[in-house]
Amino acid sequence: MTDVFGDLVGQDEAVVTLRRAASAAALLRAGEAAPAGDAGGAGPTDVDPGAGMTHAWIFTGPPGSGRSVAARAFAAALQCVHGAGCGHCPGCHTTLAGTHADVRLVVPDGLSIGVGEMRALVLRAASTPSGGRWQVVIIEDADRLTEAAGNALLKAVEEPPPRTIFLLCAPSTHPDDVSVTIRSRCRVVPLRQPPAGAVAEVLVRRDGIDPDVAQWAAAAAQGHVGRGRRLARDPEARQRRDAVLAVPRRLTGVGAAFDAASALIEAAEAEAAASVAEADEAERSALQTALGAGGTGRGAAGAMRGAAGQLKELEKRQKSRATRAQRDALDRALVDLAGFYRDALTMALRAPVAPVHTDTATLAGAGAQKWDAEGSLRRLEAVLECRAAIGANVKPRIAVEAMMLSLWRG
Ligand SMILES: [Zn+2]
């Protein structure tokens, strides 16, 4: 039997912390239900940090480690009707399904979360929970808040409404990711990269994937649970990965390096375009329906002006989402490529660790012989520098071309 934390793979310490906090929160609720005067010293709606519960949390960890899985599971535990995350009551169920009235989830689909969105959210979060428990606000990718949005959030976290719990997800607590002032008001739950064995186990148990395929996918995904599932299930994802892992043997000259850069960029663009196309079209037609087509009455001119503004706003949002999808796709490719050179490095060092990419291990072994440890390390660093450059807003094509030239020259 698994409770709400069952899918949080390889994060035993974090689960202990969250379970304890959820139990403390459940006791607070029980205190509220008791007759007046029996609730003890603290006010019945106060969140007492000493009891293991507090009103603002940050889940940190590398992509795929389960930040948002942890935040959702914790939200479910807080809304649990029976205890602290039983996994089958309506509170747990609706939270995990994303339909609980008192749990709000912010998933930014552009490169940053704007101030307007944040203000509206904070305002709604201050209302009394409809189920008489907590208002929970989950903010995925809190590192993508704009500065103004961060300030709006900070205000709410500094003076929290009595029944509101904020759960933020970010790669780390570095000031680039989360402002120092927000960080200082939150309890941090660090998640680690889950070991491949634990990822494989959940792919078999939860997703019914064949154990052999799960083993391979978990290793190739380098601890990223969602990526592992995708590789195990989606033939297109496997083809894209194969194309990326073919890069090292294609780098035979300067021209080939530029060709490989173009191919990588274009593949990321195509993957991104496919992933956002459906949502873009649905939003456009929904807006057109909402605006009504071709009015001729007295208000029509004004309505048209308003419509043009809304359409422009939508296009802007969609462009931002497309950019982010491209970067994410490119980043996945770079992580695969880094895994290849890491394999070459560990083989050159004769380190007793399993390869990331079992299917290109022979090729990585040949690279290890040719490049030795130093050359393998330089190549691995070239890939990591490319990721960092794109993260720092260098134009992707320029960063990828520089990387390919380094990989070729060594
Ligand atoms: Zn429950």
JSON list of C-alpha atoms in Angstrom, two decimals, residues 103-287:
[
{"chain": "A", "resi": 103, "resn": "VAL", "atom": "CA", "xyz": [-4.85, 24.00, -4.08]},
{"chain": "A", "resi": 104, "resn": "ARG", "atom": "CA", "xyz": [-3.55, 26.34, -6.75]},
{"chain": "A", "resi": 105, "resn": "LEU", "atom": "CA", "xyz": [-0.79, 25.33, -9.07]},
{"chain": "A", "resi": 106, "resn": "VAL", "atom": "CA", "xyz": [1.27, 27.83, -11.03]},
{"chain": "A", "resi": 107, "resn": "VAL", "atom": "CA", "xyz": [3.10, 26.25, -13.95]},
{"chain": "A", "resi": 108, "resn": "PRO", "atom": "CA", "xyz": [4.72, 29.05, -15.89]},
{"chain": "A", "resi": 109, "resn": "ASP", "atom": "CA", "xyz": [4.61, 28.29, -19.59]},
{"chain": "A", "resi": 110, "resn": "GLY", "atom": "CA", "xyz": [6.72, 31.24, -20.62]},
{"chain": "A", "resi": 111, "resn": "LEU", "atom": "CA", "xyz": [10.25, 32.07, -19.62]},
{"chain": "A", "resi": 112, "resn": "SER", "atom": "CA", "xyz": [9.09, 33.97, -16.56]},
{"chain": "A", "resi": 113, "resn": "ILE", "atom": "CA", "xyz": [6.09, 34.34, -14.27]},
{"chain": "A", "resi": 114, "resn": "GLY", "atom": "CA", "xyz": [4.69, 37.86, -14.48]},
{"chain": "A", "resi": 115, "resn": "VAL", "atom": "CA", "xyz": [3.64, 40.19, -11.70]},
{"chain": "A", "resi": 116, "resn": "GLY", "atom": "CA", "xyz": [-0.03, 40.27, -12.77]},
{"chain": "A", "resi": 117, "resn": "GLU", "atom": "CA", "xyz": [-0.36, 36.52, -12.46]},
{"chain": "A", "resi": 118, "resn": "MET", "atom": "CA", "xyz": [1.38, 36.55, -9.09]},
{"chain": "A", "resi": 119, "resn": "ARG", "atom": "CA", "xyz": [-0.76, 39.35, -7.61]},
{"chain": "A", "resi": 120, "resn": "ALA", "atom": "CA", "xyz": [-3.98, 37.64, -8.63]},
{"chain": "A", "resi": 121, "resn": "LEU", "atom": "CA", "xyz": [-2.70, 34.43, -7.12]},
{"chain": "A", "resi": 122, "resn": "VAL", "atom": "CA", "xyz": [-1.68, 35.98, -3.83]},
{"chain": "A", "resi": 123, "resn": "LEU", "atom": "CA", "xyz": [-5.04, 37.68, -3.53]},
{"chain": "A", "resi": 124, "resn": "ARG", "atom": "CA", "xyz": [-6.96, 34.46, -4.08]},
{"chain": "A", "resi": 125, "resn": "ALA", "atom": "CA", "xyz": [-4.66, 32.57, -1.74]},
{"chain": "A", "resi": 126, "resn": "ALA", "atom": "CA", "xyz": [-5.66, 34.88, 1.11]},
{"chain": "A", "resi": 127, "resn": "SER", "atom": "CA", "xyz": [-9.28, 33.76, 1.01]},
{"chain": "A", "resi": 128, "resn": "THR", "atom": "CA", "xyz": [-10.64, 31.28, 3.54]},
{"chain": "A", "resi": 129, "resn": "PRO", "atom": "CA", "xyz": [-10.20, 27.68, 2.41]},
{"chain": "A", "resi": 130, "resn": "SER", "atom": "CA", "xyz": [-13.50, 26.30, 1.17]},
{"chain": "A", "resi": 131, "resn": "GLY", "atom": "CA", "xyz": [-12.83, 22.90, 2.73]},
{"chain": "A", "resi": 132, "resn": "GLY", "atom": "CA", "xyz": [-11.97, 24.43, 6.11]},
{"chain": "A", "resi": 133, "resn": "ARG", "atom": "CA", "xyz": [-8.31, 23.32, 5.88]},
{"chain": "A", "resi": 134, "resn": "TRP", "atom": "CA", "xyz": [-5.49, 25.11, 4.08]},
{"chain": "A", "resi": 135, "resn": "GLN", "atom": "CA", "xyz": [-5.11, 27.20, 0.99]},
{"chain": "A", "resi": 136, "resn": "VAL", "atom": "CA", "xyz": [-2.10, 25.73, -0.73]},
{"chain": "A", "resi": 137, "resn": "VAL", "atom": "CA", "xyz": [-0.24, 27.55, -3.49]},
{"chain": "A", "resi": 138, "resn": "ILE", "atom": "CA", "xyz": [2.32, 25.54, -5.47]},
{"chain": "A", "resi": 139, "resn": "ILE", "atom": "CA", "xyz": [4.69, 27.52, -7.64]},
{"chain": "A", "resi": 140, "resn": "GLU", "atom": "CA", "xyz": [6.68, 25.36, -10.02]},
{"chain": "A", "resi": 141, "resn": "ASP", "atom": "CA", "xyz": [9.87, 26.89, -11.38]},
{"chain": "A", "resi": 142, "resn": "ALA", "atom": "CA", "xyz": [9.93, 29.69, -8.83]},
{"chain": "A", "resi": 143, "resn": "ASP", "atom": "CA", "xyz": [13.31, 30.59, -10.33]},
{"chain": "A", "resi": 144, "resn": "ARG", "atom": "CA", "xyz": [11.37, 31.87, -13.33]},
{"chain": "A", "resi": 145, "resn": "LEU", "atom": "CA", "xyz": [9.52, 34.57, -11.40]},
{"chain": "A", "resi": 146, "resn": "THR", "atom": "CA", "xyz": [10.15, 38.09, -12.64]},
{"chain": "A", "resi": 147, "resn": "GLU", "atom": "CA", "xyz": [11.61, 40.44, -10.05]},
{"chain": "A", "resi": 148, "resn": "ALA", "atom": "CA", "xyz": [8.28, 42.24, -9.64]},
{"chain": "A", "resi": 149, "resn": "ALA", "atom": "CA", "xyz": [6.44, 38.93, -9.26]},
{"chain": "A", "resi": 150, "resn": "GLY", "atom": "CA", "xyz": [9.01, 37.84, -6.71]},
{"chain": "A", "resi": 151, "resn": "ASN", "atom": "CA", "xyz": [8.30, 40.99, -4.70]},
{"chain": "A", "resi": 152, "resn": "ALA", "atom": "CA", "xyz": [4.56, 40.35, -4.79]},
{"chain": "A", "resi": 153, "resn": "LEU", "atom": "CA", "xyz": [5.19, 36.84, -3.52]},
{"chain": "A", "resi": 154, "resn": "LEU", "atom": "CA", "xyz": [7.60, 38.06, -0.86]},
{"chain": "A", "resi": 155, "resn": "LYS", "atom": "CA", "xyz": [4.95, 40.33, 0.58]},
{"chain": "A", "resi": 156, "resn": "ALA", "atom": "CA", "xyz": [2.57, 37.40, 0.94]},
{"chain": "A", "resi": 157, "resn": "VAL", "atom": "CA", "xyz": [5.25, 35.16, 2.43]},
{"chain": "A", "resi": 158, "resn": "GLU", "atom": "CA", "xyz": [6.29, 37.87, 4.90]},
{"chain": "A", "resi": 159, "resn": "GLU", "atom": "CA", "xyz": [2.76, 38.44, 6.14]},
{"chain": "A", "resi": 160, "resn": "PRO", "atom": "CA", "xyz": [1.11, 35.14, 5.40]},
{"chain": "A", "resi": 161, "resn": "PRO", "atom": "CA", "xyz": [-2.64, 34.83, 5.60]},
{"chain": "A", "resi": 162, "resn": "PRO", "atom": "CA", "xyz": [-3.28, 32.47, 8.55]},
{"chain": "A", "resi": 163, "resn": "ARG", "atom": "CA", "xyz": [-4.33, 29.40, 6.55]},
{"chain": "A", "resi": 164, "resn": "THR", "atom": "CA", "xyz": [-2.17, 29.77, 3.48]},
{"chain": "A", "resi": 165, "resn": "ILE", "atom": "CA", "xyz": [0.79, 27.51, 2.69]},
{"chain": "A", "resi": 166, "resn": "PHE", "atom": "CA", "xyz": [3.24, 28.38, -0.08]},
{"chain": "A", "resi": 167, "resn": "LEU", "atom": "CA", "xyz": [5.21, 25.59, -1.76]},
{"chain": "A", "resi": 168, "resn": "LEU", "atom": "CA", "xyz": [7.92, 26.76, -4.14]},
{"chain": "A", "resi": 169, "resn": "CYS", "atom": "CA", "xyz": [10.01, 24.61, -6.46]},
{"chain": "A", "resi": 170, "resn": "ALA", "atom": "CA", "xyz": [13.43, 25.73, -7.70]},
{"chain": "A", "resi": 171, "resn": "PRO", "atom": "CA", "xyz": [16.70, 24.15, -8.84]},
{"chain": "A", "resi": 172, "resn": "SER", "atom": "CA", "xyz": [18.59, 25.51, -5.82]},
{"chain": "A", "resi": 173, "resn": "THR", "atom": "CA", "xyz": [18.54, 28.22, -3.16]},
{"chain": "A", "resi": 174, "resn": "HIS", "atom": "CA", "xyz": [21.21, 30.18, -5.04]},
{"chain": "A", "resi": 175, "resn": "PRO", "atom": "CA", "xyz": [20.22, 33.89, -5.16]},
{"chain": "A", "resi": 176, "resn": "ASP", "atom": "CA", "xyz": [19.92, 33.57, -8.96]},
{"chain": "A", "resi": 177, "resn": "ASP", "atom": "CA", "xyz": [17.11, 31.07, -8.40]},
{"chain": "A", "resi": 178, "resn": "VAL", "atom": "CA", "xyz": [15.34, 32.41, -5.30]},
{"chain": "A", "resi": 179, "resn": "SER", "atom": "CA", "xyz": [15.83, 35.81, -3.70]},
{"chain": "A", "resi": 180, "resn": "VAL", "atom": "CA", "xyz": [17.61, 35.78, -0.37]},
{"chain": "A", "resi": 181, "resn": "THR", "atom": "CA", "xyz": [14.66, 37.39, 1.38]},
{"chain": "A", "resi": 182, "resn": "ILE", "atom": "CA", "xyz": [12.16, 34.80, 0.15]},
{"chain": "A", "resi": 183, "resn": "ARG", "atom": "CA", "xyz": [14.62, 32.04, 0.98]},
{"chain": "A", "resi": 184, "resn": "SER", "atom": "CA", "xyz": [14.97, 33.36, 4.55]},
{"chain": "A", "resi": 185, "resn": "ARG", "atom": "CA", "xyz": [11.22, 32.94, 5.13]},
{"chain": "A", "resi": 186, "resn": "CYS", "atom": "CA", "xyz": [11.03, 29.39, 3.85]},
{"chain": "A", "resi": 187, "resn": "ARG", "atom": "CA", "xyz": [12.00, 25.96, 5.05]},
{"chain": "A", "resi": 188, "resn": "VAL", "atom": "CA", "xyz": [14.12, 24.19, 2.45]},
{"chain": "A", "resi": 189, "resn": "VAL", "atom": "CA", "xyz": [13.54, 20.57, 1.45]},
{"chain": "A", "resi": 190, "resn": "PRO", "atom": "CA", "xyz": [16.54, 19.44, -0.61]},
{"chain": "A", "resi": 191, "resn": "LEU", "atom": "CA", "xyz": [15.93, 16.59, -3.03]},
{"chain": "A", "resi": 192, "resn": "ARG", "atom": "CA", "xyz": [18.75, 14.60, -4.56]},
{"chain": "A", "resi": 193, "resn": "GLN", "atom": "CA", "xyz": [19.13, 12.98, -7.93]},
{"chain": "A", "resi": 194, "resn": "PRO", "atom": "CA", "xyz": [17.50, 9.59, -7.41]},
{"chain": "A", "resi": 195, "resn": "PRO", "atom": "CA", "xyz": [19.69, 6.54, -8.15]},
{"chain": "A", "resi": 196, "resn": "ALA", "atom": "CA", "xyz": [18.96, 4.71, -11.42]},
{"chain": "A", "resi": 197, "resn": "GLY", "atom": "CA", "xyz": [17.80, 1.61, -9.54]},
{"chain": "A", "resi": 198, "resn": "ALA", "atom": "CA", "xyz": [15.10, 3.57, -7.70]},
{"chain": "A", "resi": 199, "resn": "VAL", "atom": "CA", "xyz": [13.93, 5.19, -10.94]},
{"chain": "A", "resi": 200, "resn": "ALA", "atom": "CA", "xyz": [13.75, 1.81, -12.68]},
{"chain": "A", "resi": 201, "resn": "GLU", "atom": "CA", "xyz": [11.76, 0.43, -9.79]},
{"chain": "A", "resi": 202, "resn": "VAL", "atom": "CA", "xyz": [9.09, 3.13, -10.02]},
{"chain": "A", "resi": 203, "resn": "LEU", "atom": "CA", "xyz": [8.88, 2.77, -13.82]},
{"chain": "A", "resi": 204, "resn": "VAL", "atom": "CA", "xyz": [8.10, -0.93, -13.35]},
{"chain": "A", "resi": 205, "resn": "ARG", "atom": "CA", "xyz": [5.75, -0.54, -10.40]},
{"chain": "A", "resi": 206, "resn": "ARG", "atom": "CA", "xyz": [3.83, 2.58, -11.39]},
{"chain": "A", "resi": 207, "resn": "ASP", "atom": "CA", "xyz": [4.00, 2.57, -15.16]},
{"chain": "A", "resi": 208, "resn": "GLY", "atom": "CA", "xyz": [4.05, -1.16, -15.86]},
{"chain": "A", "resi": 209, "resn": "ILE", "atom": "CA", "xyz": [7.21, -0.93, -17.93]},
{"chain": "A", "resi": 210, "resn": "ASP", "atom": "CA", "xyz": [9.18, -4.09, -18.69]},
{"chain": "A", "resi": 211, "resn": "PRO", "atom": "CA", "xyz": [12.07, -4.41, -16.17]},
{"chain": "A", "resi": 212, "resn": "ASP", "atom": "CA", "xyz": [14.82, -4.59, -18.83]},
{"chain": "A", "resi": 213, "resn": "VAL", "atom": "CA", "xyz": [13.52, -1.51, -20.65]},
{"chain": "A", "resi": 214, "resn": "ALA", "atom": "CA", "xyz": [13.11, 0.28, -17.30]},
{"chain": "A", "resi": 215, "resn": "GLN", "atom": "CA", "xyz": [16.74, -0.44, -16.34]},
{"chain": "A", "resi": 216, "resn": "TRP", "atom": "CA", "xyz": [18.04, 0.95, -19.61]},
{"chain": "A", "resi": 217, "resn": "ALA", "atom": "CA", "xyz": [15.74, 3.99, -19.59]},
{"chain": "A", "resi": 218, "resn": "ALA", "atom": "CA", "xyz": [16.49, 4.86, -15.96]},
{"chain": "A", "resi": 219, "resn": "ALA", "atom": "CA", "xyz": [20.25, 4.82, -16.62]},
{"chain": "A", "resi": 220, "resn": "ALA", "atom": "CA", "xyz": [19.92, 6.80, -19.86]},
{"chain": "A", "resi": 221, "resn": "ALA", "atom": "CA", "xyz": [17.69, 9.39, -18.15]},
{"chain": "A", "resi": 222, "resn": "GLN", "atom": "CA", "xyz": [20.38, 10.04, -15.49]},
{"chain": "A", "resi": 223, "resn": "GLY", "atom": "CA", "xyz": [18.00, 10.12, -12.55]},
{"chain": "A", "resi": 224, "resn": "HIS", "atom": "CA", "xyz": [15.24, 12.12, -14.28]},
{"chain": "A", "resi": 225, "resn": "VAL", "atom": "CA", "xyz": [12.07, 10.14, -13.60]},
{"chain": "A", "resi": 226, "resn": "GLY", "atom": "CA", "xyz": [9.86, 11.80, -16.24]},
{"chain": "A", "resi": 227, "resn": "ARG", "atom": "CA", "xyz": [12.56, 11.54, -18.86]},
{"chain": "A", "resi": 228, "resn": "GLY", "atom": "CA", "xyz": [13.01, 7.85, -18.06]},
{"chain": "A", "resi": 229, "resn": "ARG", "atom": "CA", "xyz": [9.31, 7.20, -18.58]},
{"chain": "A", "resi": 230, "resn": "ARG", "atom": "CA", "xyz": [9.37, 9.13, -21.84]},
{"chain": "A", "resi": 231, "resn": "LEU", "atom": "CA", "xyz": [12.35, 7.16, -23.16]},
{"chain": "A", "resi": 232, "resn": "ALA", "atom": "CA", "xyz": [10.73, 3.87, -22.20]},
{"chain": "A", "resi": 233, "resn": "ARG", "atom": "CA", "xyz": [7.43, 4.71, -23.86]},
{"chain": "A", "resi": 234, "resn": "ASP", "atom": "CA", "xyz": [7.95, 7.15, -26.71]},
{"chain": "A", "resi": 235, "resn": "PRO", "atom": "CA", "xyz": [9.76, 5.87, -29.85]},
{"chain": "A", "resi": 236, "resn": "GLU", "atom": "CA", "xyz": [10.21, 9.44, -31.12]},
{"chain": "A", "resi": 237, "resn": "ALA", "atom": "CA", "xyz": [12.02, 10.42, -27.93]},
{"chain": "A", "resi": 238, "resn": "ARG", "atom": "CA", "xyz": [14.31, 7.41, -28.42]},
{"chain": "A", "resi": 239, "resn": "GLN", "atom": "CA", "xyz": [15.01, 8.43, -32.04]},
{"chain": "A", "resi": 240, "resn": "ARG", "atom": "CA", "xyz": [15.88, 11.97, -30.96]},
{"chain": "A", "resi": 241, "resn": "ARG", "atom": "CA", "xyz": [18.25, 10.60, -28.36]},
{"chain": "A", "resi": 242, "resn": "ASP", "atom": "CA", "xyz": [19.88, 8.29, -30.95]},
{"chain": "A", "resi": 243, "resn": "ALA", "atom": "CA", "xyz": [20.44, 11.28, -33.23]},
{"chain": "A", "resi": 244, "resn": "VAL", "atom": "CA", "xyz": [22.12, 13.22, -30.41]},
{"chain": "A", "resi": 245, "resn": "LEU", "atom": "CA", "xyz": [24.35, 10.31, -29.46]},
{"chain": "A", "resi": 246, "resn": "ALA", "atom": "CA", "xyz": [25.42, 9.98, -33.10]},
{"chain": "A", "resi": 247, "resn": "VAL", "atom": "CA", "xyz": [27.00, 13.46, -32.90]},
{"chain": "A", "resi": 248, "resn": "PRO", "atom": "CA", "xyz": [30.43, 12.41, -31.51]},
{"chain": "A", "resi": 249, "resn": "ARG", "atom": "CA", "xyz": [31.22, 10.08, -34.40]},
{"chain": "A", "resi": 250, "resn": "ARG", "atom": "CA", "xyz": [30.02, 12.58, -37.00]},
{"chain": "A", "resi": 251, "resn": "LEU", "atom": "CA", "xyz": [32.48, 15.29, -35.98]},
{"chain": "A", "resi": 252, "resn": "THR", "atom": "CA", "xyz": [35.07, 14.77, -38.71]},
{"chain": "A", "resi": 253, "resn": "GLY", "atom": "CA", "xyz": [35.91, 18.38, -39.60]},
{"chain": "A", "resi": 254, "resn": "VAL", "atom": "CA", "xyz": [34.91, 22.04, -39.27]},
{"chain": "A", "resi": 255, "resn": "GLY", "atom": "CA", "xyz": [32.11, 21.72, -41.80]},
{"chain": "A", "resi": 256, "resn": "ALA", "atom": "CA", "xyz": [30.77, 18.64, -40.06]},
{"chain": "A", "resi": 257, "resn": "ALA", "atom": "CA", "xyz": [30.86, 20.48, -36.72]},
{"chain": "A", "resi": 258, "resn": "PHE", "atom": "CA", "xyz": [28.71, 23.31, -38.11]},
{"chain": "A", "resi": 259, "resn": "ASP", "atom": "CA", "xyz": [26.36, 20.79, -39.72]},
{"chain": "A", "resi": 260, "resn": "ALA", "atom": "CA", "xyz": [26.00, 18.98, -36.40]},
{"chain": "A", "resi": 261, "resn": "ALA", "atom": "CA", "xyz": [25.23, 22.29, -34.66]},
{"chain": "A", "resi": 262, "resn": "SER", "atom": "CA", "xyz": [22.52, 23.12, -37.20]},
{"chain": "A", "resi": 263, "resn": "ALA", "atom": "CA", "xyz": [21.04, 19.65, -36.92]},
{"chain": "A", "resi": 264, "resn": "LEU", "atom": "CA", "xyz": [20.89, 19.87, -33.13]},
{"chain": "A", "resi": 265, "resn": "ILE", "atom": "CA", "xyz": [19.27, 23.32, -33.13]},
{"chain": "A", "resi": 266, "resn": "GLU", "atom": "CA", "xyz": [16.76, 22.38, -35.82]},
{"chain": "A", "resi": 267, "resn": "ALA", "atom": "CA", "xyz": [15.82, 19.15, -34.05]},
{"chain": "A", "resi": 268, "resn": "ALA", "atom": "CA", "xyz": [15.16, 21.13, -30.84]},
{"chain": "A", "resi": 269, "resn": "GLU", "atom": "CA", "xyz": [13.05, 23.64, -32.78]},
{"chain": "A", "resi": 270, "resn": "ALA", "atom": "CA", "xyz": [11.01, 20.91, -34.42]},
{"chain": "A", "resi": 271, "resn": "GLU", "atom": "CA", "xyz": [10.45, 19.08, -31.14]},
{"chain": "A", "resi": 272, "resn": "ALA", "atom": "CA", "xyz": [9.39, 22.32, -29.45]},
{"chain": "A", "resi": 273, "resn": "ALA", "atom": "CA", "xyz": [7.09, 23.35, -32.30]},
{"chain": "A", "resi": 274, "resn": "ALA", "atom": "CA", "xyz": [5.32, 20.00, -32.13]},
{"chain": "A", "resi": 275, "resn": "SER", "atom": "CA", "xyz": [4.93, 20.25, -28.37]},
{"chain": "A", "resi": 276, "resn": "VAL", "atom": "CA", "xyz": [3.28, 23.69, -28.34]},
{"chain": "A", "resi": 277, "resn": "ALA", "atom": "CA", "xyz": [1.31, 23.55, -31.61]},
{"chain": "A", "resi": 278, "resn": "GLU", "atom": "CA", "xyz": [-1.80, 22.02, -30.11]},
{"chain": "A", "resi": 279, "resn": "ALA", "atom": "CA", "xyz": [-2.01, 24.42, -27.17]},
{"chain": "A", "resi": 280, "resn": "ASP", "atom": "CA", "xyz": [-1.36, 27.43, -29.44]},
{"chain": "A", "resi": 281, "resn": "GLU", "atom": "CA", "xyz": [-4.19, 26.51, -31.78]},
{"chain": "A", "resi": 282, "resn": "ALA", "atom": "CA", "xyz": [-6.64, 25.79, -28.95]},
{"chain": "A", "resi": 283, "resn": "GLU", "atom": "CA", "xyz": [-5.90, 29.17, -27.33]},
{"chain": "A", "resi": 284, "resn": "ARG", "atom": "CA", "xyz": [-6.25, 31.06, -30.59]},
{"chain": "A", "resi": 285, "resn": "SER", "atom": "CA", "xyz": [-9.61, 29.58, -31.43]},
{"chain": "A", "resi": 286, "resn": "ALA", "atom": "CA", "xyz": [-10.84, 30.03, -27.83]},
{"chain": "A", "resi": 287, "resn": "LEU", "atom": "CA", "xyz": [-9.92, 33.71, -27.98]}
]
